[in-house]
Short mmCIF file of C-alpha atoms in Angstrom, two decimals:
data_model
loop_
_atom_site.label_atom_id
_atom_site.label_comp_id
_atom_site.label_asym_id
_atom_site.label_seq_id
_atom_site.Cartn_x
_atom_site.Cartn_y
_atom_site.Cartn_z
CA UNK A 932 -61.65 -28.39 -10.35
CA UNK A 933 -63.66 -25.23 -9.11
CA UNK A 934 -67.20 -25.93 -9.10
CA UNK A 935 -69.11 -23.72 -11.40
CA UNK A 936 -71.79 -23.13 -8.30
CA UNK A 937 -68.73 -22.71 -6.10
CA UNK A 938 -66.92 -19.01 -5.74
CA UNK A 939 -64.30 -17.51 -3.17
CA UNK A 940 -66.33 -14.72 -1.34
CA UNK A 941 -68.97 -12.43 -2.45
CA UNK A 942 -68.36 -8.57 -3.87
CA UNK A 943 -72.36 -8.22 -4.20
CA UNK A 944 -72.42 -7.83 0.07
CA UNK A 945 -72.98 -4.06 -0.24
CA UNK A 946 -73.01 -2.98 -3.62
CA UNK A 947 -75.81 -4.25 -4.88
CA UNK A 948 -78.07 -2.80 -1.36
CA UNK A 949 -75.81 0.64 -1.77
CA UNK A 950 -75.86 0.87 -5.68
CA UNK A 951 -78.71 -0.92 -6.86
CA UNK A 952 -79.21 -4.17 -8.48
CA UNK A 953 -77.80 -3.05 -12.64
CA UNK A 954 -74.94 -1.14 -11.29
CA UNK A 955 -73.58 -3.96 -9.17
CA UNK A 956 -73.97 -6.47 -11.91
CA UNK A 957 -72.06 -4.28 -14.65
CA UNK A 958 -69.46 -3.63 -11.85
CA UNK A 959 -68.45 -7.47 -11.18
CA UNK A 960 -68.98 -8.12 -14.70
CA UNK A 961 -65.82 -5.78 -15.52
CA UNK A 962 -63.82 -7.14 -12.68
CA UNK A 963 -64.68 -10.56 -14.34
CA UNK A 964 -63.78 -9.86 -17.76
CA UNK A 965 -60.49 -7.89 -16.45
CA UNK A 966 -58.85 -10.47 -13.77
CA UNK A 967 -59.91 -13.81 -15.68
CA UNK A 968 -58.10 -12.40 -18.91
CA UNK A 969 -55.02 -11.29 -16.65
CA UNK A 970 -54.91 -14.66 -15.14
CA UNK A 971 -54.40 -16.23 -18.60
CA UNK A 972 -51.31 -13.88 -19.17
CA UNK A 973 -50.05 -13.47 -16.03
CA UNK A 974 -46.89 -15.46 -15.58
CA UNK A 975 -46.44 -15.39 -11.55
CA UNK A 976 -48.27 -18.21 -9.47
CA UNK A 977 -48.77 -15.33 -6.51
CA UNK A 978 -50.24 -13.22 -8.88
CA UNK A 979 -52.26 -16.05 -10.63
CA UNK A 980 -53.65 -16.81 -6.84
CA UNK A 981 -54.53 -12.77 -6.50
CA UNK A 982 -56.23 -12.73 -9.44
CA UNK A 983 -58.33 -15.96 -8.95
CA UNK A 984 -59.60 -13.87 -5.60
CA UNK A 985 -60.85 -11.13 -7.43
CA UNK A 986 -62.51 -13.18 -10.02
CA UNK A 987 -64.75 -15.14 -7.58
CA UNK A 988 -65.38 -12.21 -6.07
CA UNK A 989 -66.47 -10.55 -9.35
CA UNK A 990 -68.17 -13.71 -10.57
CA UNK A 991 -69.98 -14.86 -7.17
CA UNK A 992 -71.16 -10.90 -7.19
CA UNK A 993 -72.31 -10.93 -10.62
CA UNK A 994 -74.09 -14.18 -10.28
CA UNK A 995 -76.15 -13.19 -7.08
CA UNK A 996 -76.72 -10.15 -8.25
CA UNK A 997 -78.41 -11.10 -11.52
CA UNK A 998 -80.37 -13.28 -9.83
CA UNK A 999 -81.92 -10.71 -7.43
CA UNK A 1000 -83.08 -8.79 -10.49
CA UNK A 1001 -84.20 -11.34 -12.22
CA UNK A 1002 -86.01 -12.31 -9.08
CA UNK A 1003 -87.56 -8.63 -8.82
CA UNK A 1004 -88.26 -8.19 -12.27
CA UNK A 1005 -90.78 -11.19 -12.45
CA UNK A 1006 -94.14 -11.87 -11.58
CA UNK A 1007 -95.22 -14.23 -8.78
CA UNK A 1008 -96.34 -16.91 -11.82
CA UNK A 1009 -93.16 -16.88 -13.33
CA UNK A 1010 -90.54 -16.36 -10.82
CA UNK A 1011 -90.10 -20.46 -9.94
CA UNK A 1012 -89.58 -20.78 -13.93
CA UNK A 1013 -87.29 -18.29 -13.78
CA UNK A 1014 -85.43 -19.28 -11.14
CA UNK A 1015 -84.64 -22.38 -12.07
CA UNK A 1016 -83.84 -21.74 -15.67
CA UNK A 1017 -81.67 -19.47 -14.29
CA UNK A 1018 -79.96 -22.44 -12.47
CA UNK A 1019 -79.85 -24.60 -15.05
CA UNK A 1020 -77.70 -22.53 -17.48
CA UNK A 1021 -74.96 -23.46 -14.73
CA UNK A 1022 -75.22 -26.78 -15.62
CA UNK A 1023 -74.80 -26.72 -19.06
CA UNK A 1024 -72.01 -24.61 -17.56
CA UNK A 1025 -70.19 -28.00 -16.42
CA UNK A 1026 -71.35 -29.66 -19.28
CA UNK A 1027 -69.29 -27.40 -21.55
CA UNK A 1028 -66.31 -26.97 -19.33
CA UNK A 1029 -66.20 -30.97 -19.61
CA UNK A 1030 -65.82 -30.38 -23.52
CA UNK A 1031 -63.43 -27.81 -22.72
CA UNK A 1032 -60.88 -29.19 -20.49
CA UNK A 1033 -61.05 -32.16 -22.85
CA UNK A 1034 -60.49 -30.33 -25.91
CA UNK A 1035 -58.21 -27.41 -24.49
CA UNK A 1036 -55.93 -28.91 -22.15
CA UNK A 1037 -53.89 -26.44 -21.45
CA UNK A 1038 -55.28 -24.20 -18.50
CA UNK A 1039 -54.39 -20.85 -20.09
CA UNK A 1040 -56.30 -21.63 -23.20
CA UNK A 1041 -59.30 -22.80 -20.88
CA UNK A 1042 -59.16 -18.95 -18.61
CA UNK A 1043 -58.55 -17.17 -21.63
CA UNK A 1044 -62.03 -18.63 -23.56
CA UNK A 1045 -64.11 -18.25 -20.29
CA UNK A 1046 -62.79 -15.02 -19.71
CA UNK A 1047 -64.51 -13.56 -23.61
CA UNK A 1048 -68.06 -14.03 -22.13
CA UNK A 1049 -67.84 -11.22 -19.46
CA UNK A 1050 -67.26 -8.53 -22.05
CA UNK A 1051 -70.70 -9.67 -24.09
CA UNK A 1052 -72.20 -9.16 -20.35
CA UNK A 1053 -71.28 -5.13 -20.39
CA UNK A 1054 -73.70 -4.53 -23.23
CA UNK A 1055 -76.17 -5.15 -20.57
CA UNK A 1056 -75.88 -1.61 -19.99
CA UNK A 1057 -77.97 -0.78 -22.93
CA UNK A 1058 -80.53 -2.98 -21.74
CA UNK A 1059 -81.00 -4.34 -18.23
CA UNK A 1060 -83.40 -1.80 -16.50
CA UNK A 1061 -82.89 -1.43 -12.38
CA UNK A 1062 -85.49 -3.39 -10.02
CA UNK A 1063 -88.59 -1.62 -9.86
CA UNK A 1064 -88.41 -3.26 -5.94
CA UNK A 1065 -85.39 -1.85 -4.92
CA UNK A 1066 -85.95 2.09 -6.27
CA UNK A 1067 -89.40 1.67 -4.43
CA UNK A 1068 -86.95 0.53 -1.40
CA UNK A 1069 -84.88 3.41 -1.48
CA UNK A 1070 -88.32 5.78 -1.68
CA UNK A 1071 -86.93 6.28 -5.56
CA UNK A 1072 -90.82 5.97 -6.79
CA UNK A 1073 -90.22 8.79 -9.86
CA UNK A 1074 -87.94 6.02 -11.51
CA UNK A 1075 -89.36 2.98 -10.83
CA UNK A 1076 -92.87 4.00 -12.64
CA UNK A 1077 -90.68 5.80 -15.47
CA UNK A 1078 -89.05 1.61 -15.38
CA UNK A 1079 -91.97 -0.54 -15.11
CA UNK A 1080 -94.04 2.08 -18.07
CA UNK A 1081 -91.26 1.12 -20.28
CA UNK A 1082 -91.85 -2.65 -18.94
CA UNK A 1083 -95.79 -2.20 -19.94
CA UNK A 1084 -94.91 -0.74 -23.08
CA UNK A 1085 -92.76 -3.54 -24.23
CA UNK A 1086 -95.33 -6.13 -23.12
CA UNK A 1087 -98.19 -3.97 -24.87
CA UNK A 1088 -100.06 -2.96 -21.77
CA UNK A 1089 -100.54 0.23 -20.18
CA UNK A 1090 -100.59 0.83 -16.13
CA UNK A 1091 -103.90 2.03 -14.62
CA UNK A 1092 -104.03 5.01 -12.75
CA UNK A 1093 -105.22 3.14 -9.62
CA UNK A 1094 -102.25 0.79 -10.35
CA UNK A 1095 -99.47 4.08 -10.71
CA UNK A 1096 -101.02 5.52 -7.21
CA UNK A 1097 -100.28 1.89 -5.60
CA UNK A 1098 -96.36 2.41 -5.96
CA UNK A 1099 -96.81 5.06 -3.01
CA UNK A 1100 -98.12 2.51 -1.01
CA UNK A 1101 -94.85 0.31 -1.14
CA UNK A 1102 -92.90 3.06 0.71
CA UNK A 1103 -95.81 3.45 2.97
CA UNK A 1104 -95.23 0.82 5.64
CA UNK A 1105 -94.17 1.84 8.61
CA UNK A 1106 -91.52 0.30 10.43
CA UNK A 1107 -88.41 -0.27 8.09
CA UNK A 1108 -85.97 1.91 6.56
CA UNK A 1109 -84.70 1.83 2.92
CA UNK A 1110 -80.94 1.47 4.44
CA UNK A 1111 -80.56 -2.21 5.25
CA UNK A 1112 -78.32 -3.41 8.05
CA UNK A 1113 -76.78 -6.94 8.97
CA UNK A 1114 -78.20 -6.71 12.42
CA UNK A 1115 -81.73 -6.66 10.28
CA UNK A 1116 -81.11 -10.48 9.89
CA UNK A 1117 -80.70 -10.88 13.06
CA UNK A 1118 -82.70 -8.52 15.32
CA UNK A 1119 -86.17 -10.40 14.94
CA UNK A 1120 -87.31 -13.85 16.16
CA UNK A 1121 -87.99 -14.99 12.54
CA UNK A 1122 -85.49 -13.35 10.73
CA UNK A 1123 -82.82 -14.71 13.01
CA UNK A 1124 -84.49 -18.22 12.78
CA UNK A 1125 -84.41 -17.53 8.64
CA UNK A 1126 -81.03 -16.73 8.61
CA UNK A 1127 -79.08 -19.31 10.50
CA UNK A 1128 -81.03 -22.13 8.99
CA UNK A 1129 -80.23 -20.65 5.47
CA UNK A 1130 -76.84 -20.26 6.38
CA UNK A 1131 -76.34 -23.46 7.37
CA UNK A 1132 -77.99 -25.18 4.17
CA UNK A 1133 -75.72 -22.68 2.22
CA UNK A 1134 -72.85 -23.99 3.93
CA UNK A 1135 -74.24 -28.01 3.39
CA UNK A 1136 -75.15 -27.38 -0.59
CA UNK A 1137 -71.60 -26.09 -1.33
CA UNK A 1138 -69.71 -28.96 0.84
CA UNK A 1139 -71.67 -31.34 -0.21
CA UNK A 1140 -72.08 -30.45 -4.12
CA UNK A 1141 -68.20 -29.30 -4.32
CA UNK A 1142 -67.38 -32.96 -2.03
CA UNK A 1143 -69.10 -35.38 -4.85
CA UNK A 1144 -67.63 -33.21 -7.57
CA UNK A 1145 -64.29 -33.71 -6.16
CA UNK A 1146 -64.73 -37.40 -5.39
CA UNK A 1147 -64.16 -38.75 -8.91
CA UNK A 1148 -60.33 -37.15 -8.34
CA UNK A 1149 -59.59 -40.07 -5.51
CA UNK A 1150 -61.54 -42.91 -7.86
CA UNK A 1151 -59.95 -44.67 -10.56
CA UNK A 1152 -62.81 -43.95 -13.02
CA UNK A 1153 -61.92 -41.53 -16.00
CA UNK A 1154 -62.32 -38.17 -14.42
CA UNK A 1155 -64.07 -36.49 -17.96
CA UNK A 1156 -66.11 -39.27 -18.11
CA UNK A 1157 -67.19 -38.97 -14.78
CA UNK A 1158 -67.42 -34.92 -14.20
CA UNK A 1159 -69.73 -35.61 -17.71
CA UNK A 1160 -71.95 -37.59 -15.94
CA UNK A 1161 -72.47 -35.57 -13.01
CA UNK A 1162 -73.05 -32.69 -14.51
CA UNK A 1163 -75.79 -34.23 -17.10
CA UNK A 1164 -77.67 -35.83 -13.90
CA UNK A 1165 -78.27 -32.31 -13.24
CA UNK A 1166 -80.86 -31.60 -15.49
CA UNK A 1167 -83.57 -33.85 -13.77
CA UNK A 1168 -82.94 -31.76 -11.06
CA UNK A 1169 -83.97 -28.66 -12.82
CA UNK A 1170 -87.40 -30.85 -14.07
CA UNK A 1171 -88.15 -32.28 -10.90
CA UNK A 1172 -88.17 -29.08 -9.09
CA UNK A 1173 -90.22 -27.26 -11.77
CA UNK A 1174 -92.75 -30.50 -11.46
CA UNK A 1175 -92.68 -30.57 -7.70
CA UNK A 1176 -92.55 -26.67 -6.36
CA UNK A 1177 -95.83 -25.55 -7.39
CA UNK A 1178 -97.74 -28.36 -7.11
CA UNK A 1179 -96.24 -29.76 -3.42
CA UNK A 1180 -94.66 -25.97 -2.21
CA UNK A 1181 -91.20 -25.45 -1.81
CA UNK A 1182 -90.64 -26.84 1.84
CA UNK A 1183 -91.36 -30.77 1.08
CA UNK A 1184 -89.14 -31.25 -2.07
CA UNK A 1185 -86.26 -28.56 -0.32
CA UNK A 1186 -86.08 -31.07 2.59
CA UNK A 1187 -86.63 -34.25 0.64
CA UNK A 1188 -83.47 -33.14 -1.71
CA UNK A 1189 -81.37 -32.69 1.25
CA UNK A 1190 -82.47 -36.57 2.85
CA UNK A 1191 -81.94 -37.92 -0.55
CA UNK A 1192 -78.26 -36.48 -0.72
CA UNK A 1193 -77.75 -37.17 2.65
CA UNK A 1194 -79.46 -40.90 2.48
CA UNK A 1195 -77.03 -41.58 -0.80
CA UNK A 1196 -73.66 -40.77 0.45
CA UNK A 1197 -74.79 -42.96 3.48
CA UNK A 1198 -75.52 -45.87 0.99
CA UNK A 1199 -72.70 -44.98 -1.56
CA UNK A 1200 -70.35 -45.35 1.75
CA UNK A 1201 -71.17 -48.96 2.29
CA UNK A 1202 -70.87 -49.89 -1.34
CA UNK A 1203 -67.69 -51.71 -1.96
CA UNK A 1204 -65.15 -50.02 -4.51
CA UNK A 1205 -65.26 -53.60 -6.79
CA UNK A 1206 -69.10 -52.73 -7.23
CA UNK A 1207 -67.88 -49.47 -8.73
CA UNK A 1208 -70.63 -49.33 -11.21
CA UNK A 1209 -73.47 -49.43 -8.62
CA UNK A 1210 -71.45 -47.33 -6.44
CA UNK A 1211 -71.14 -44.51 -9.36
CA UNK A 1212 -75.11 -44.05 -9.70
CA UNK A 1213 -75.75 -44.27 -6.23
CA UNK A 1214 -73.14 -40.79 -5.84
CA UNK A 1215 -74.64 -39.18 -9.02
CA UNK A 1216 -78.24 -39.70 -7.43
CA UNK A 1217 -76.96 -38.15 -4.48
CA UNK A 1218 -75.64 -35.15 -7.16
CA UNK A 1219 -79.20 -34.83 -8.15
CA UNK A 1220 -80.22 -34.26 -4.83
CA UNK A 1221 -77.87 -31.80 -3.44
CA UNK A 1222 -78.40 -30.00 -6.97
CA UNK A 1223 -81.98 -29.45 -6.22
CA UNK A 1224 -81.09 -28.37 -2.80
CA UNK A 1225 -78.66 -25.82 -4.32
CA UNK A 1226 -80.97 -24.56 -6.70
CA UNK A 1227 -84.31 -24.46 -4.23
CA UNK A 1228 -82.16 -22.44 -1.67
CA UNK A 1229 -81.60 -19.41 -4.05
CA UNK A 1230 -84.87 -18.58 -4.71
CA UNK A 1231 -86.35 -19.76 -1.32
CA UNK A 1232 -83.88 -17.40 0.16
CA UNK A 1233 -84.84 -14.62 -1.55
CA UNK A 1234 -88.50 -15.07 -1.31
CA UNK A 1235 -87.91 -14.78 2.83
CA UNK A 1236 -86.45 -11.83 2.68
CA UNK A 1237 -88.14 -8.21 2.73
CA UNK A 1238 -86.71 -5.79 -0.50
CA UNK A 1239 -84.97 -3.30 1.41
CA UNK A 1240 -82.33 -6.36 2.47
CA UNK A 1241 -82.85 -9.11 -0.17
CA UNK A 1242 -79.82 -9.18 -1.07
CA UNK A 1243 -78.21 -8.33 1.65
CA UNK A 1244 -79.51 -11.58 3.28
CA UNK A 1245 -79.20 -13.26 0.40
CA UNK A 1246 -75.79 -12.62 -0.04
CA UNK A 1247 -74.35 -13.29 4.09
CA UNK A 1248 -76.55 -16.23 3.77
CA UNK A 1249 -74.45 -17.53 0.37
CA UNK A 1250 -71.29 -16.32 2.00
CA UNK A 1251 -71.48 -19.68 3.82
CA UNK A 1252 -71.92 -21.46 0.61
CA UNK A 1253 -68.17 -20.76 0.21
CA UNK A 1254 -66.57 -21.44 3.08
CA UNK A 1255 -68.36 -24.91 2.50
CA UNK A 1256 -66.26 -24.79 -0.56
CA UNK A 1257 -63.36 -24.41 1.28
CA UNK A 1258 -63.62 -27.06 3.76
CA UNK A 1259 -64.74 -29.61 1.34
CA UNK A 1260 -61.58 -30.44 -0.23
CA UNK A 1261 -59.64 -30.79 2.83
CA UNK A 1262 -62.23 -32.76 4.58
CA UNK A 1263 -62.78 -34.97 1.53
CA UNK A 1264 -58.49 -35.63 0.89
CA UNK A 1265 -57.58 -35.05 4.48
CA UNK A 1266 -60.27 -37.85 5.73
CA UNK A 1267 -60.18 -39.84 3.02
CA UNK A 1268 -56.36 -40.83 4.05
CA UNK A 1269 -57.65 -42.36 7.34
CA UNK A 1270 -60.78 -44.10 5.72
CA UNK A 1271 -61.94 -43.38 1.77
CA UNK A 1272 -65.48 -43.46 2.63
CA UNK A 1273 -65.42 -41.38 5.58
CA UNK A 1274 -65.77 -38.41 3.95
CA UNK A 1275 -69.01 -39.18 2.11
CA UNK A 1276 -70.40 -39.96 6.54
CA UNK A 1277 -69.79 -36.94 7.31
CA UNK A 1278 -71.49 -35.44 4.15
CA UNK A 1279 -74.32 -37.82 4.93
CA UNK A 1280 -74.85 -36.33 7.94
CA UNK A 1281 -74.43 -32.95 7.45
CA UNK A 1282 -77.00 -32.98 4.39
CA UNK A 1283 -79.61 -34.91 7.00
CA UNK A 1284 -79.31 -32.17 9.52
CA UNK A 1285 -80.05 -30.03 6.52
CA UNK A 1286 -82.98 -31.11 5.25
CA UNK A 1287 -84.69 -31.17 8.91
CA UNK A 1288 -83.92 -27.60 9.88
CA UNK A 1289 -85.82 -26.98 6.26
CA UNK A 1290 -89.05 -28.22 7.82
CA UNK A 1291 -88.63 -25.03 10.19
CA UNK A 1292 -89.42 -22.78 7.57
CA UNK A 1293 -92.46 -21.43 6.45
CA UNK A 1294 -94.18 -22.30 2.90
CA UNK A 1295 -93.34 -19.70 0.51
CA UNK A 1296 -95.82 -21.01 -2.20
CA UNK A 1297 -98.33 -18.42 -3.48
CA UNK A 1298 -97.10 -15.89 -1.23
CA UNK A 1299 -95.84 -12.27 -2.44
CA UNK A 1300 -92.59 -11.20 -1.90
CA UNK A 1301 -92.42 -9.56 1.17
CA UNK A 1302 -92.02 -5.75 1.32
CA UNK A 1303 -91.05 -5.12 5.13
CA UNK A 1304 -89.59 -6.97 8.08
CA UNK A 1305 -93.73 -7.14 9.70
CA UNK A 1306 -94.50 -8.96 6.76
CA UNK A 1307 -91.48 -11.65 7.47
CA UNK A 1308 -92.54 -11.85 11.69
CA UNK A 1309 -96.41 -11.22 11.30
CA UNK A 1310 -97.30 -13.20 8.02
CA UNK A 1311 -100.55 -13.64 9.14
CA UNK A 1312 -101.32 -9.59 9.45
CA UNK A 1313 -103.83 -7.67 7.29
CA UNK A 1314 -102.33 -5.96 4.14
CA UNK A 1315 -102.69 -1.97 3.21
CA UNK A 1316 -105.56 -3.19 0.53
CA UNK A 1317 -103.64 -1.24 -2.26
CA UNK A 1318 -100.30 -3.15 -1.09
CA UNK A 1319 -102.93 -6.36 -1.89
CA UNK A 1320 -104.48 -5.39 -5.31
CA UNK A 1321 -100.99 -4.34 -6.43
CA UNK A 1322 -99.76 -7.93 -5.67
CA UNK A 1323 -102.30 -9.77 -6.90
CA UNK A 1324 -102.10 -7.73 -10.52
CA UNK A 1325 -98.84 -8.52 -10.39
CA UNK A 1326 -99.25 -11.95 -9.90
CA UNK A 1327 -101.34 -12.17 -13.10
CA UNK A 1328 -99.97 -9.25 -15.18
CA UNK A 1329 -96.53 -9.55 -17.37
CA UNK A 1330 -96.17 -6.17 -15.92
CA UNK A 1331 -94.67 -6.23 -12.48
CA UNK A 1332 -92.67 -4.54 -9.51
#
């Protein structure tokens, strides 16, 4: 079964940068809706494989995509809340497919009722605004103040002059341009170090997550029973990030979620199949931890990237998420021929390495989202003061950019 964190590919890459942030979303919304209803009709399995191409890459797009804005949209107070809200509607995600497959068994019926969400998601055009951040980004400052006075209006505030006069000090820094590249992730010292080591936890969440999903297929357990169980486990994971992240940072519990998965498919490994029990809640705490990896690396991601190429980054970075996806079935069956518990090793070992090349990064608690690559290689540099009082109003304002 496809993971609901787990897409083919990634159609947000350059539409999202090119386009903006709404555009995008609407875009791989309707490529959603369109390809998961023709999947449920279609009646050729080389068609049927076509089709399930173009819907990750819709769905992986839209997902990313509305996570950026949602990202951009909030202020520094509430963007871990959020975030991981955000995450958690995923899991009741698996919760319900569980219902779903039990209730619907046939798989047309199943595409056909996920496909009728993606059509309420076009009404978003009527009200999802475009990021305030990424209009400032492309020197667009006209439309992001007409955006964030309609923001203030809702919230029953009104923008001070000195606070309207700020936005030209966004485009102000010198040293980037509004177009982003790929060879901006990798041109700087810390930008390169940024984006291998998110790549490679990327790559580690989706193998790893996808892997333990996928083991119940090769136990002898009831498989609804058991997806049920691994997707409710979940949920702790949401809590224990939103208990841990602002009081501890985001570093620590990142790289303690990665030992933790990594420490439980060691232990899970030696635990004989007759202690089956035992051997179940050991795997599902290892669930828990890769699931707060998952959800930590989204946001953390994005709040070590500059605007101009958040998603961008964001979305090479999560490109590795699915070739994880890719490999983990045919490392989990393929191995598991020469030695069942061989598989969960190498995850072991791969979510280890993980968590240590977490410690590498910088602490993103507290800190603005960063406007330019000098913020992202000299973090410790003095701020255009307006740049400053902008942020910090925005950190304790409902209105925000």
């Amino acid at each position: 079964m496809l993971s609901l964190r787990e897409q083919p590919s990634s159609c947000g890459l350059t539409t999202c940068r090119g386009f903006g942030r709404r555009l995008s979303f609407l875009v791989c919304n309707l490529l959603s809706l369109i390809s998961s209803a023709a999947i449920a009709l279609t009646p050729q399995f080389l068609i049927v494989l076509l089709l399930r191409v173009i819907l990750g890459l819709g769905t992986k797009g839209s997902w990313m995509t509305g996570y950026i804005l949602l990202t951009e949209m909030v202020g520094l107070e509430q963007r871990r809340l959020v975030g991981i809200l955000y995450q958690m509607v995923i899991s009741l995600g698996i919760v319900a497919m569980v219902m779903l497959a039990y209730f619907l068994p046939d798989w047309r019926w199943i595409q056909a009722v996920c496909a009728a969400p993606y059509a309420l998601f076009l009404f978003y055009y009527w009200f999802v605004p475009e990021s305030p951040r990424w209009l400032l980004s492309q020197n667009r400052i006209s439309e992001a103040l007409e955006i964030t006075e309609k923001i203030a209006k809702e919230n029953k505030q009104e923008l001070s002059e000195k606070t309207t006069k700020s936005f030209e000090a966004l485009t102000e820094e010198p040293g980037d341009s509004p177009s982003a590249s790929l060879l901006d992730l990798f041109r700087t010292p810390n930008m390169r170090k940024h984006t291998f080591i998110f790549m490679f936890n990327w790559f580690c969440s989706a193998l790893v997550y996808q892997g333990l999903i996928m083991r119940v297929g090769i136990t002898e357990g009831n498989v609804y029973i058991d997806f049920l169980i691994s997707g409710l486990v979940e949920f702790p994971a949401a809590f224990l990030i939103l208990f841990t992240i602002e009081r501890i940072g985001r570093r620590l519990p990142f790289a303690t979620a990665n030992f933790v998965a990594g420490a439980s498919c060691f232990i899970a490994a030696c635990i004989p199949e007759s202690m089956y029990t035992l051997k179940t809640a050991v795997v599902c705490l290892g669930r828990l931890g890769i699931t707060m990896a998952f959800e930590i690396v989204v946001f953390v991601n994005s709040e070590l990237y500059p605007t101009f190429v958040r998603n961008l980054g964001v979305s090479v970075c999560s490109s590795l998420c699915d070739v994880g996806g890719i490999l983990s079935p045919f490392i989990l069956y393929r191995l598991a021929a020469v030695w069942v518990e061989l598989p969960l090793i190498i995850f072991g070992a791969i979510a280890v390495v993980a968590g240590a090349l977490v410690l590498l990064l910088p602490e993103t608690r507290g800190v603005p989202l960063p406007e330019t690559i000098d913020d992202i290689e000299f973090p410790n540099k003095k701020q255009n003061p307006e740049m400053e009082k902008l942020n910090h109003n925005a950190a304790n304002s409902d209105v925000v950019v």
